[in-house]
Tab-separated table of C-alpha atoms in Angstrom:
chain	number	residue	atom	x	y	z
A	1	MET	CA	-12.063	9.519	8.458
A	2	HIS	CA	-12.654	8.749	12.019
A	3	GLY	CA	-9.590	10.967	14.214
A	4	PRO	CA	-6.391	11.827	12.882
A	5	TRP	CA	-5.675	8.616	11.620
A	6	PRO	CA	-8.126	5.380	10.561
A	7	ARG	CA	-9.203	3.491	13.242
A	8	ASN	CA	-8.586	0.016	10.528
A	9	TRP	CA	-4.616	1.248	10.231
A	10	THR	CA	-2.815	-1.670	12.421
A	11	PRO	CA	-0.487	-3.194	9.882
A	12	PRO	CA	2.539	-4.168	11.738
A	13	GLY	CA	5.342	-1.118	11.772
A	14	ILE	CA	2.482	1.342	12.052
A	15	GLY	CA	2.154	3.208	15.199
A	16	PRO	CA	-0.144	6.673	15.494
A	17	ALA	CA	2.348	9.034	14.595
A	18	THR	CA	3.636	6.735	11.403
A	19	ALA	CA	0.370	6.896	10.553
A	20	GLN	CA	-0.321	10.437	10.734
A	21	ILE	CA	2.700	10.828	8.599
A	22	ILE	CA	1.920	8.944	5.978
A	23	LEU	CA	-1.812	10.210	6.216
A	24	ALA	CA	-0.272	14.242	6.268
A	25	GLU	CA	1.857	13.201	3.148
A	26	ILE	CA	-0.458	11.325	0.594
A	27	GLY	CA	-3.570	13.202	2.038
A	28	ALA	CA	-7.139	11.697	3.033
A	29	ASP	CA	-8.163	11.659	-0.857
A	30	MET	CA	-7.252	8.459	-2.840
A	31	SER	CA	-9.282	9.750	-6.228
A	32	ARG	CA	-5.521	11.780	-7.385
A	33	PHE	CA	-4.689	8.172	-7.762
A	34	ALA	CA	-6.582	5.965	-9.540
A	35	THR	CA	-4.727	2.890	-8.485
A	36	PRO	CA	-2.239	1.472	-5.601
A	37	ASP	CA	0.241	1.808	-8.395
A	38	TYR	CA	-0.194	5.877	-9.575
A	39	LEU	CA	0.572	6.206	-5.280
A	40	MET	CA	3.937	3.927	-5.712
A	41	SER	CA	5.102	6.054	-8.928
A	42	TRP	CA	4.745	9.820	-6.943
A	43	ALA	CA	6.365	8.042	-3.911
A	44	LYS	CA	8.820	6.979	-6.280
A	45	LEU	CA	8.490	3.474	-4.537
A	46	CYS	CA	8.500	1.845	-7.929
A	47	PRO	CA	11.514	-0.562	-9.868
A	48	HIS	CA	12.931	1.834	-12.331
A	49	THR	CA	14.333	0.015	-15.145
A	50	ILE	CA	16.810	1.559	-17.485
A	51	GLN	CA	16.934	-0.098	-21.006
A	52	SER	CA	19.797	0.117	-23.479
A	53	GLY	CA	19.599	-1.949	-26.656
A	54	ALA	CA	18.948	-5.629	-25.356
A	55	LYS	CA	20.570	-5.009	-21.871
A	56	ASN	CA	18.020	-3.942	-18.797
A	57	ILE	CA	19.210	-2.722	-15.766
A	58	SER	CA	18.112	-1.578	-12.875
A	59	GLY	CA	18.177	1.686	-11.639
A	60	PRO	CA	17.429	4.335	-8.874
A	61	ALA	CA	13.754	4.870	-7.603
A	62	GLY	CA	14.079	8.507	-7.756
A	63	GLN	CA	13.815	10.890	-4.792
A	64	GLY	CA	10.317	11.053	-4.227
A	65	ASN	CA	8.476	12.544	-0.892
A	66	SER	CA	11.315	12.290	1.631
A	67	TRP	CA	8.941	12.838	4.539
A	68	LEU	CA	7.170	9.961	3.367
A	69	LYS	CA	10.123	7.600	2.154
A	70	GLY	CA	11.618	7.915	5.705
A	71	ALA	CA	8.396	7.113	7.153
A	72	LEU	CA	7.575	4.342	5.455
A	73	GLY	CA	11.243	3.253	5.800
A	74	GLU	CA	10.685	3.444	9.204
A	75	ALA	CA	7.788	1.001	9.463
A	76	ALA	CA	9.387	-1.406	6.860
A	77	ASN	CA	12.296	-1.622	9.211
A	78	ALA	CA	9.847	-2.205	12.188
A	79	ALA	CA	7.848	-4.558	9.918
A	80	ALA	CA	10.288	-6.756	9.485
A	81	ARG	CA	11.088	-7.670	12.494
A	82	THR	CA	8.063	-9.378	13.352
A	83	ASP	CA	6.258	-12.547	12.980
A	84	THR	CA	3.925	-11.517	10.190
A	85	PHE	CA	3.372	-11.441	6.330
A	86	LEU	CA	5.514	-8.299	5.924
A	87	GLY	CA	8.562	-9.469	8.012
A	88	ALA	CA	8.407	-13.061	6.306
A	89	ARG	CA	7.586	-11.087	3.038
A	90	TYR	CA	11.377	-8.850	3.662
A	91	ARG	CA	12.881	-12.262	5.160
A	92	ARG	CA	11.804	-14.047	1.630
A	93	ILE	CA	13.415	-11.224	-0.205
A	94	VAL	CA	16.696	-10.432	1.464
A	95	ASN	CA	18.074	-13.664	1.124
A	96	ARG	CA	18.226	-13.157	-2.582
A	97	ARG	CA	17.915	-9.032	-3.295
A	98	GLY	CA	19.479	-7.399	0.255
A	99	HIS	CA	18.441	-5.696	2.576
A	100	ALA	CA	17.999	-1.880	1.125
A	101	LYS	CA	15.857	-3.579	-1.664
A	102	ALA	CA	14.062	-5.754	0.749
A	103	LEU	CA	13.061	-2.582	2.765
A	104	VAL	CA	12.069	-0.805	-0.017
A	105	ALA	CA	9.462	-3.769	-0.884
A	106	VAL	CA	8.343	-4.093	2.354
A	107	ALA	CA	7.683	-0.204	1.961
A	108	ARG	CA	6.012	-0.358	-1.441
A	109	SER	CA	3.765	-3.318	0.892
A	110	ILE	CA	2.831	-1.001	3.445
A	111	LEU	CA	2.163	2.355	1.051
A	112	VAL	CA	0.070	-0.367	-0.827
A	113	ILE	CA	-2.115	-1.295	2.072
A	114	ALA	CA	-2.066	2.491	3.293
A	115	TRP	CA	-4.063	2.980	-0.838
A	116	HIS	CA	-6.600	0.168	0.490
A	117	LEU	CA	-7.180	1.552	3.415
A	118	ILE	CA	-7.659	5.199	3.424
A	119	ASN	CA	-9.278	4.489	-0.027
A	120	ASP	CA	-12.138	2.349	1.019
A	121	PRO	CA	-13.363	3.522	4.661
A	122	ASP	CA	-14.840	0.290	5.594
A	123	ALA	CA	-11.731	-2.065	4.880
A	124	PHE	CA	-9.264	-3.229	7.609
A	125	TYR	CA	-6.163	-4.971	7.314
A	126	GLN	CA	-6.048	-8.829	7.783
A	127	GLU	CA	-3.181	-10.226	8.552
A	128	LEU	CA	-2.546	-13.085	5.993
A	129	GLY	CA	0.535	-15.071	8.359
A	130	VAL	CA	3.772	-15.718	8.028
A	131	ASP	CA	3.026	-19.156	6.531
A	132	TRP	CA	1.450	-17.453	3.905
A	133	HIS	CA	4.158	-18.134	0.609
A	134	ARG	CA	4.459	-21.445	1.637
A	135	ARG	CA	0.944	-22.254	1.776
A	136	HIS	CA	-0.024	-20.800	-1.396
A	137	LEU	CA	3.039	-22.142	-3.221
A	138	ASP	CA	2.766	-24.460	-5.863
A	139	PRO	CA	3.930	-27.773	-5.474
A	140	ALA	CA	4.952	-28.498	-8.786
A	141	ARG	CA	6.995	-24.951	-9.308
A	142	LYS	CA	8.797	-26.083	-5.541
A	143	THR	CA	9.530	-29.465	-6.848
A	144	ARG	CA	11.286	-28.306	-10.366
A	145	ASP	CA	13.478	-25.503	-8.414
A	146	LEU	CA	14.454	-28.145	-6.116
A	147	VAL	CA	15.293	-30.049	-8.939
A	148	ARG	CA	17.292	-27.679	-10.376
A	149	GLN	CA	18.903	-26.748	-7.384
A	150	LEU	CA	20.664	-30.302	-7.388
A	151	GLN	CA	21.433	-30.735	-10.831
A	152	ALA	CA	23.578	-27.874	-10.323
A	153	LEU	CA	25.361	-28.987	-7.710
A	154	GLY	CA	26.391	-32.717	-9.832
A	155	HIS	CA	23.392	-34.916	-8.769
A	156	GLN	CA	21.620	-36.740	-11.007
A	157	VAL	CA	17.985	-36.225	-9.801
A	158	ALA	CA	14.969	-39.492	-10.737
A	159	LEU	CA	11.605	-38.483	-9.646
A	160	SER	CA	9.037	-40.954	-8.772
A	161	GLN	CA	5.541	-41.153	-6.130
A	162	ALA	CA	5.954	-41.840	-2.851
A	163	SER	CA	3.104	-44.103	-1.860
A	164	ALA	CA	1.021	-42.911	1.347
């Protein structure tokens, strides 16, 4: 550790004060959390499923550490307004799940990044870019999804290979 927060801490939405709050709440010893999933569970940022018979519904994540959740919420809100991978993640999720769930998803991503940066002092944050999802999208899956959307609107779709 160098100073009050890691020098390699540069994800969008995280400033020195937020980094200090996160570090103060989870500590610098990541041996308590074997994986980022353990940290997510401890912070109560995991999706919660209530199952009764064949019916599954989502439930509240739980209270967790209010200082940590507050700092992550502010960081997620700030990151959502940026032109970065986390901002693109927010915009992808908000369309289908809503503002609150999109912010929790971005907060979870920030906490995973924090776990990796604190767990490995030699690690550094590398921005993936706004177009990461588009670059890593499976073309066959995208084609299938678009065909389904057109069929749902009442169109008949016949695909043929475009000549180059």
